[in-house]
Amino acid sequence: MKSIIIYHSHSGVTRRVAEKIGEELSGDPIEVTPEKEYSSLMVVPKGCFRAMKGLADKVRPEKIDVTGYDMVIIASPVWAGKPTPVINGAIESLTGCQGKKSYGILTCKSAQSGNEALVPFIARMKEKGLVISNTAVLDRNTSTDNAAIDTIVADIKSAWNNL
Ligand SMILES: Cc1cc2nc3c(=O)[nH]c(=O)nc-3n(C[C@H](O)[C@H](O)[C@H](O)COP(=O)(O)O)c2cc1C
């Protein structure tokens, strides 16, 4: 299974999760950043506003072609109960994803908020033609827990084997 792990991380939590999953699956991690970085002063008012509206930021890299991959893993923090505008931009930038197996991961403070954010996250992935194998929400406790990340890795492998 050749996997790509596309992620946004503002403060490092999702990056660590994505890098660990990337290592364990021998996948390719791709960090997506906003063309205009969010300052610590503006991340709450501007980031939350844009997340709540479901807006998509311009991101780097501008395009991500997933044609050569079997599994597309997408990971994002939760802002204001939604996926971030940065990951929204990353999903828009995907090419070659029609019918691809995929796995969505959200990191957040509260699992309830993460579960709410899954709804628009999944919808956006499906709009691109991705086929969702499964999803995972990591809260303030589990996002730093290696055992929880190992469980996700096992789930991705089993989703791959079962599809
Ligand atoms: C602007 C902003 C808004 C956030 N909104 C929420 C939220 O609505 N619900 C929640 O559970 N966590 C929220 N968080 C916490 C982050 O989702 C959580 O700490 C995440 O794991 C951070 O990931 P990162 O370090 O990869 O950026 C917010 C964080 C920021 C910076």
PDB file of C-alpha atoms and ligand atoms in Angstrom:
ATOM      1  CA  MET A   1       0.000   0.000   0.000  1.00  0.00           C
ATOM      2  CA  LYS A   2       1.480   3.332  -1.049  1.00  0.00           C
ATOM      3  CA  SER A   3       0.086   6.086   1.145  1.00  0.00           C
ATOM      4  CA  ILE A   4       0.247   9.866   1.231  1.00  0.00           C
ATOM      5  CA  ILE A   5      -0.473  11.782   4.430  1.00  0.00           C
ATOM      6  CA  ILE A   6      -1.627  15.314   3.712  1.00  0.00           C
ATOM      7  CA  TYR A   7      -1.879  17.474   6.815  1.00  0.00           C
ATOM      8  CA  HIS A   8      -2.180  20.957   8.249  1.00  0.00           C
ATOM      9  CA  SER A   9      -0.798  21.776  11.671  1.00  0.00           C
ATOM     10  CA  HIS A  10      -0.764  25.190  13.327  1.00  0.00           C
ATOM     11  CA  SER A  11       0.883  24.274  16.629  1.00  0.00           C
ATOM     12  CA  GLY A  12       2.494  20.887  15.952  1.00  0.00           C
ATOM     13  CA  VAL A  13       0.044  18.318  17.346  1.00  0.00           C
ATOM     14  CA  THR A  14      -1.286  17.124  13.976  1.00  0.00           C
ATOM     15  CA  ARG A  15       2.218  17.249  12.489  1.00  0.00           C
ATOM     16  CA  ARG A  16       3.487  14.791  15.077  1.00  0.00           C
ATOM     17  CA  VAL A  17       0.519  12.471  14.479  1.00  0.00           C
ATOM     18  CA  ALA A  18       0.943  12.655  10.688  1.00  0.00           C
ATOM     19  CA  GLU A  19       4.697  12.087  10.845  1.00  0.00           C
ATOM     20  CA  LYS A  20       4.296   9.075  13.108  1.00  0.00           C
ATOM     21  CA  ILE A  21       1.655   7.544  10.836  1.00  0.00           C
ATOM     22  CA  GLY A  22       3.881   8.328   7.855  1.00  0.00           C
ATOM     23  CA  GLU A  23       6.798   6.500   9.467  1.00  0.00           C
ATOM     24  CA  GLU A  24       4.760   3.452  10.389  1.00  0.00           C
ATOM     25  CA  LEU A  25       3.167   3.136   6.949  1.00  0.00           C
ATOM     26  CA  SER A  26       6.320   4.188   5.068  1.00  0.00           C
ATOM     27  CA  GLY A  27       4.081   6.836   3.530  1.00  0.00           C
ATOM     28  CA  ASP A  28       4.827  10.287   2.165  1.00  0.00           C
ATOM     29  CA  PRO A  29       3.889  13.100   4.579  1.00  0.00           C
ATOM     30  CA  ILE A  30       2.983  16.397   2.892  1.00  0.00           C
ATOM     31  CA  GLU A  31       2.553  19.418   5.124  1.00  0.00           C
ATOM     32  CA  VAL A  32       0.211  22.044   3.727  1.00  0.00           C
ATOM     33  CA  THR A  33       0.653  25.642   4.854  1.00  0.00           C
ATOM     34  CA  PRO A  34      -1.457  28.726   4.191  1.00  0.00           C
ATOM     35  CA  GLU A  35      -0.066  31.170   1.652  1.00  0.00           C
ATOM     36  CA  LYS A  36      -0.689  33.831   4.337  1.00  0.00           C
ATOM     37  CA  GLU A  37       0.333  32.425   7.721  1.00  0.00           C
ATOM     38  CA  TYR A  38      -2.010  32.975  10.696  1.00  0.00           C
ATOM     39  CA  SER A  39      -0.321  35.080  13.358  1.00  0.00           C
ATOM     40  CA  SER A  40      -0.928  34.091  16.976  1.00  0.00           C
ATOM     41  CA  LEU A  41      -3.035  37.252  17.316  1.00  0.00           C
ATOM     42  CA  MET A  42      -5.251  36.508  14.309  1.00  0.00           C
ATOM     43  CA  VAL A  43      -5.576  32.732  14.414  1.00  0.00           C
ATOM     44  CA  VAL A  44      -8.626  32.786  16.675  1.00  0.00           C
ATOM     45  CA  PRO A  45     -10.682  35.603  15.112  1.00  0.00           C
ATOM     46  CA  LYS A  46      -9.661  35.074  11.492  1.00  0.00           C
ATOM     47  CA  GLY A  47      -9.031  31.322  11.557  1.00  0.00           C
ATOM     48  CA  CYS A  48     -12.270  30.546  13.396  1.00  0.00           C
ATOM     49  CA  PHE A  49     -14.309  32.863  11.163  1.00  0.00           C
ATOM     50  CA  ARG A  50     -12.973  31.243   8.000  1.00  0.00           C
ATOM     51  CA  ALA A  51     -13.382  27.734   9.441  1.00  0.00           C
ATOM     52  CA  MET A  52     -16.975  28.424  10.503  1.00  0.00           C
ATOM     53  CA  LYS A  53     -17.802  29.711   7.021  1.00  0.00           C
ATOM     54  CA  GLY A  54     -16.206  26.631   5.445  1.00  0.00           C
ATOM     55  CA  LEU A  55     -13.813  28.820   3.459  1.00  0.00           C
ATOM     56  CA  ALA A  56     -10.721  27.427   1.748  1.00  0.00           C
ATOM     57  CA  ASP A  57      -7.338  29.171   2.026  1.00  0.00           C
ATOM     58  CA  LYS A  58      -4.802  29.424  -0.749  1.00  0.00           C
ATOM     59  CA  VAL A  59      -2.187  26.890   0.222  1.00  0.00           C
ATOM     60  CA  ARG A  60       1.270  25.634  -0.500  1.00  0.00           C
ATOM     61  CA  PRO A  61       1.858  23.357  -2.290  1.00  0.00           C
ATOM     62  CA  GLU A  62      -0.689  24.727  -4.772  1.00  0.00           C
ATOM     63  CA  LYS A  63      -1.541  21.295  -6.197  1.00  0.00           C
ATOM     64  CA  ILE A  64      -1.176  17.808  -4.769  1.00  0.00           C
ATOM     65  CA  ASP A  65      -1.477  14.963  -7.253  1.00  0.00           C
ATOM     66  CA  VAL A  66      -2.394  11.702  -5.539  1.00  0.00           C
ATOM     67  CA  THR A  67      -2.531   9.607  -8.709  1.00  0.00           C
ATOM     68  CA  GLY A  68       0.342   7.343  -7.667  1.00  0.00           C
ATOM     69  CA  TYR A  69      -1.082   6.486  -4.234  1.00  0.00           C
ATOM     70  CA  ASP A  70      -3.367   3.696  -2.993  1.00  0.00           C
ATOM     71  CA  MET A  71      -4.447   5.438   0.223  1.00  0.00           C
ATOM     72  CA  VAL A  72      -4.948   9.160   0.814  1.00  0.00           C
ATOM     73  CA  ILE A  73      -4.786  10.111   4.512  1.00  0.00           C
ATOM     74  CA  ILE A  74      -5.854  13.654   5.405  1.00  0.00           C
ATOM     75  CA  ALA A  75      -5.302  15.150   8.871  1.00  0.00           C
ATOM     76  CA  SER A  76      -6.368  18.499  10.305  1.00  0.00           C
ATOM     77  CA  PRO A  77      -6.820  20.315  13.590  1.00  0.00           C
ATOM     78  CA  VAL A  78     -10.344  21.450  14.491  1.00  0.00           C
ATOM     79  CA  TRP A  79     -11.029  25.181  14.565  1.00  0.00           C
ATOM     80  CA  ALA A  80     -14.397  26.412  15.831  1.00  0.00           C
ATOM     81  CA  GLY A  81     -15.867  22.942  15.501  1.00  0.00           C
ATOM     82  CA  LYS A  82     -14.823  22.639  11.836  1.00  0.00           C
ATOM     83  CA  PRO A  83     -11.857  21.504   9.757  1.00  0.00           C
ATOM     84  CA  THR A  84      -9.400  24.359   9.178  1.00  0.00           C
ATOM     85  CA  PRO A  85      -9.561  26.630   6.105  1.00  0.00           C
ATOM     86  CA  VAL A  86      -6.052  25.387   5.347  1.00  0.00           C
ATOM     87  CA  ILE A  87      -7.077  21.735   5.069  1.00  0.00           C
ATOM     88  CA  ASN A  88     -10.132  22.871   3.075  1.00  0.00           C
ATOM     89  CA  GLY A  89      -7.716  24.511   0.631  1.00  0.00           C
ATOM     90  CA  ALA A  90      -5.556  21.396   0.562  1.00  0.00           C
ATOM     91  CA  ILE A  91      -8.532  19.165  -0.265  1.00  0.00           C
ATOM     92  CA  GLU A  92      -9.544  21.571  -3.073  1.00  0.00           C
ATOM     93  CA  SER A  93      -6.017  21.401  -4.443  1.00  0.00           C
ATOM     94  CA  LEU A  94      -6.071  17.607  -4.862  1.00  0.00           C
ATOM     95  CA  THR A  95      -5.967  16.034  -8.282  1.00  0.00           C
ATOM     96  CA  GLY A  96      -6.225  12.388  -9.260  1.00  0.00           C
ATOM     97  CA  CYS A  97      -8.377  11.449  -6.277  1.00  0.00           C
ATOM     98  CA  GLN A  98     -11.536  10.118  -7.958  1.00  0.00           C
ATOM     99  CA  GLY A  99     -12.388   6.718  -6.417  1.00  0.00           C
ATOM    100  CA  LYS A 100      -9.274   6.694  -4.178  1.00  0.00           C
ATOM    101  CA  LYS A 101      -9.449   5.082  -0.751  1.00  0.00           C
ATOM    102  CA  SER A 102      -8.990   7.635   1.980  1.00  0.00           C
ATOM    103  CA  TYR A 103      -8.853   8.080   5.743  1.00  0.00           C
ATOM    104  CA  GLY A 104      -9.648  11.293   7.623  1.00  0.00           C
ATOM    105  CA  ILE A 105      -8.081  12.278  10.954  1.00  0.00           C
ATOM    106  CA  LEU A 106      -8.978  15.264  13.146  1.00  0.00           C
ATOM    107  CA  THR A 107      -7.095  16.446  16.228  1.00  0.00           C
ATOM    108  CA  CYS A 108      -8.906  18.642  18.722  1.00  0.00           C
ATOM    109  CA  LYS A 109      -9.298  19.547  22.384  1.00  0.00           C
ATOM    110  CA  SER A 110     -12.690  17.893  22.804  1.00  0.00           C
ATOM    111  CA  ALA A 111     -13.805  14.722  21.026  1.00  0.00           C
ATOM    112  CA  GLN A 112     -17.348  16.090  20.792  1.00  0.00           C
ATOM    113  CA  SER A 113     -16.095  19.035  18.787  1.00  0.00           C
ATOM    114  CA  GLY A 114     -14.001  16.687  16.632  1.00  0.00           C
ATOM    115  CA  ASN A 115     -16.993  14.495  15.897  1.00  0.00           C
ATOM    116  CA  GLU A 116     -18.998  17.559  14.818  1.00  0.00           C
ATOM    117  CA  ALA A 117     -16.167  18.618  12.521  1.00  0.00           C
ATOM    118  CA  LEU A 118     -16.105  15.194  10.876  1.00  0.00           C
ATOM    119  CA  VAL A 119     -19.387  15.977   9.080  1.00  0.00           C
ATOM    120  CA  PRO A 120     -18.110  18.831   6.862  1.00  0.00           C
ATOM    121  CA  PHE A 121     -14.675  17.163   6.639  1.00  0.00           C
ATOM    122  CA  ILE A 122     -16.116  13.936   5.208  1.00  0.00           C
ATOM    123  CA  ALA A 123     -18.467  15.870   2.903  1.00  0.00           C
ATOM    124  CA  ARG A 124     -15.555  17.811   1.434  1.00  0.00           C
ATOM    125  CA  MET A 125     -13.477  14.685   0.907  1.00  0.00           C
ATOM    126  CA  LYS A 126     -16.409  12.952  -0.791  1.00  0.00           C
ATOM    127  CA  GLU A 127     -16.989  15.972  -3.053  1.00  0.00           C
ATOM    128  CA  LYS A 128     -13.503  15.361  -4.457  1.00  0.00           C
ATOM    129  CA  GLY A 129     -14.467  11.772  -5.251  1.00  0.00           C
ATOM    130  CA  LEU A 130     -12.506  10.223  -2.391  1.00  0.00           C
ATOM    131  CA  VAL A 131     -13.941   7.019  -0.920  1.00  0.00           C
ATOM    132  CA  ILE A 132     -13.785   7.221   2.878  1.00  0.00           C
ATOM    133  CA  SER A 133     -12.529   3.989   4.464  1.00  0.00           C
ATOM    134  CA  ASN A 134     -12.776   5.342   7.984  1.00  0.00           C
ATOM    135  CA  THR A 135     -12.127   8.367  10.189  1.00  0.00           C
ATOM    136  CA  ALA A 136     -10.529   9.035  13.571  1.00  0.00           C
ATOM    137  CA  VAL A 137     -10.798  11.828  16.122  1.00  0.00           C
ATOM    138  CA  LEU A 138      -7.914  12.427  18.532  1.00  0.00           C
ATOM    139  CA  ASP A 139      -8.688  14.674  21.494  1.00  0.00           C
ATOM    140  CA  ARG A 140      -6.386  16.497  23.911  1.00  0.00           C
ATOM    141  CA  ASN A 141      -5.460  13.196  25.622  1.00  0.00           C
ATOM    142  CA  THR A 142      -5.278  10.773  22.713  1.00  0.00           C
ATOM    143  CA  SER A 143      -3.511  13.061  20.208  1.00  0.00           C
ATOM    144  CA  THR A 144      -0.270  12.689  22.160  1.00  0.00           C
ATOM    145  CA  ASP A 145      -0.766   8.993  22.931  1.00  0.00           C
ATOM    146  CA  ASN A 146       1.346   6.677  20.778  1.00  0.00           C
ATOM    147  CA  ALA A 147      -0.991   3.747  21.456  1.00  0.00           C
ATOM    148  CA  ALA A 148      -3.928   5.714  19.997  1.00  0.00           C
ATOM    149  CA  ILE A 149      -1.860   6.525  16.907  1.00  0.00           C
ATOM    150  CA  ASP A 150      -0.893   2.841  16.563  1.00  0.00           C
ATOM    151  CA  THR A 151      -4.584   1.952  16.647  1.00  0.00           C
ATOM    152  CA  ILE A 152      -5.191   4.329  13.730  1.00  0.00           C
ATOM    153  CA  VAL A 153      -2.303   2.771  11.800  1.00  0.00           C
ATOM    154  CA  ALA A 154      -3.783  -0.705  12.349  1.00  0.00           C
ATOM    155  CA  ASP A 155      -7.212   0.590  11.280  1.00  0.00           C
ATOM    156  CA  ILE A 156      -5.788   2.096   8.080  1.00  0.00           C
ATOM    157  CA  LYS A 157      -4.068  -1.208   7.262  1.00  0.00           C
ATOM    158  CA  SER A 158      -7.226  -3.192   7.913  1.00  0.00           C
ATOM    159  CA  ALA A 159      -9.363  -0.714   5.924  1.00  0.00           C
ATOM    160  CA  TRP A 160      -6.929  -1.182   3.069  1.00  0.00           C
ATOM    161  CA  ASN A 161      -7.120  -4.989   3.296  1.00  0.00           C
ATOM    162  CA  ASN A 162     -10.913  -5.010   3.495  1.00  0.00           C
ATOM    163  CA  LEU A 163     -11.678  -2.733   0.573  1.00  0.00           C
TER     164      LEU A 163
HETATM  165  C1  LIG B   1      -8.049  28.923  16.263  1.00  0.00           C
HETATM  166  C2  LIG B   1      -8.264  27.644  17.012  1.00  0.00           C
HETATM  167  C3  LIG B   1      -9.563  27.170  17.193  1.00  0.00           C
HETATM  168  C4  LIG B   1      -9.779  25.952  17.861  1.00  0.00           C
HETATM  169  N1  LIG B   1     -11.062  25.493  17.976  1.00  0.00           N
HETATM  170  C5  LIG B   1     -11.280  24.274  18.571  1.00  0.00           C
HETATM  171  C6  LIG B   1     -12.597  23.737  18.669  1.00  0.00           C
HETATM  172  O1  LIG B   1     -13.586  24.327  18.232  1.00  0.00           O
HETATM  173  N2  LIG B   1     -12.762  22.534  19.267  1.00  0.00           N
HETATM  174  C7  LIG B   1     -11.698  21.823  19.792  1.00  0.00           C
HETATM  175  O2  LIG B   1     -11.928  20.740  20.325  1.00  0.00           O
HETATM  176  N3  LIG B   1     -10.429  22.300  19.689  1.00  0.00           N
HETATM  177  C8  LIG B   1     -10.190  23.500  19.090  1.00  0.00           C
HETATM  178  N4  LIG B   1      -8.912  23.992  18.996  1.00  0.00           N
HETATM  179  C9  LIG B   1      -7.799  23.174  19.493  1.00  0.00           C
HETATM  180  C10 LIG B   1      -7.087  22.432  18.367  1.00  0.00           C
HETATM  181  O3  LIG B   1      -7.989  21.803  17.457  1.00  0.00           O
HETATM  182  C11 LIG B   1      -6.198  21.296  18.922  1.00  0.00           C
HETATM  183  O4  LIG B   1      -5.370  21.791  19.931  1.00  0.00           O
HETATM  184  C12 LIG B   1      -5.376  20.659  17.815  1.00  0.00           C
HETATM  185  O5  LIG B   1      -4.916  19.378  18.228  1.00  0.00           O
HETATM  186  C13 LIG B   1      -4.181  21.525  17.408  1.00  0.00           C
HETATM  187  O6  LIG B   1      -3.531  20.919  16.323  1.00  0.00           O
HETATM  188  P1  LIG B   1      -2.168  21.534  15.726  1.00  0.00           P
HETATM  189  O7  LIG B   1      -1.206  21.615  16.874  1.00  0.00           O
HETATM  190  O8  LIG B   1      -1.746  20.528  14.711  1.00  0.00           O
HETATM  191  O9  LIG B   1      -2.472  22.873  15.149  1.00  0.00           O
HETATM  192  C14 LIG B   1      -8.675  25.212  18.370  1.00  0.00           C
HETATM  193  C15 LIG B   1      -7.373  25.714  18.202  1.00  0.00           C
HETATM  194  C16 LIG B   1      -7.174  26.914  17.540  1.00  0.00           C
HETATM  195  C17 LIG B   1      -5.772  27.451  17.358  1.00  0.00           C
END
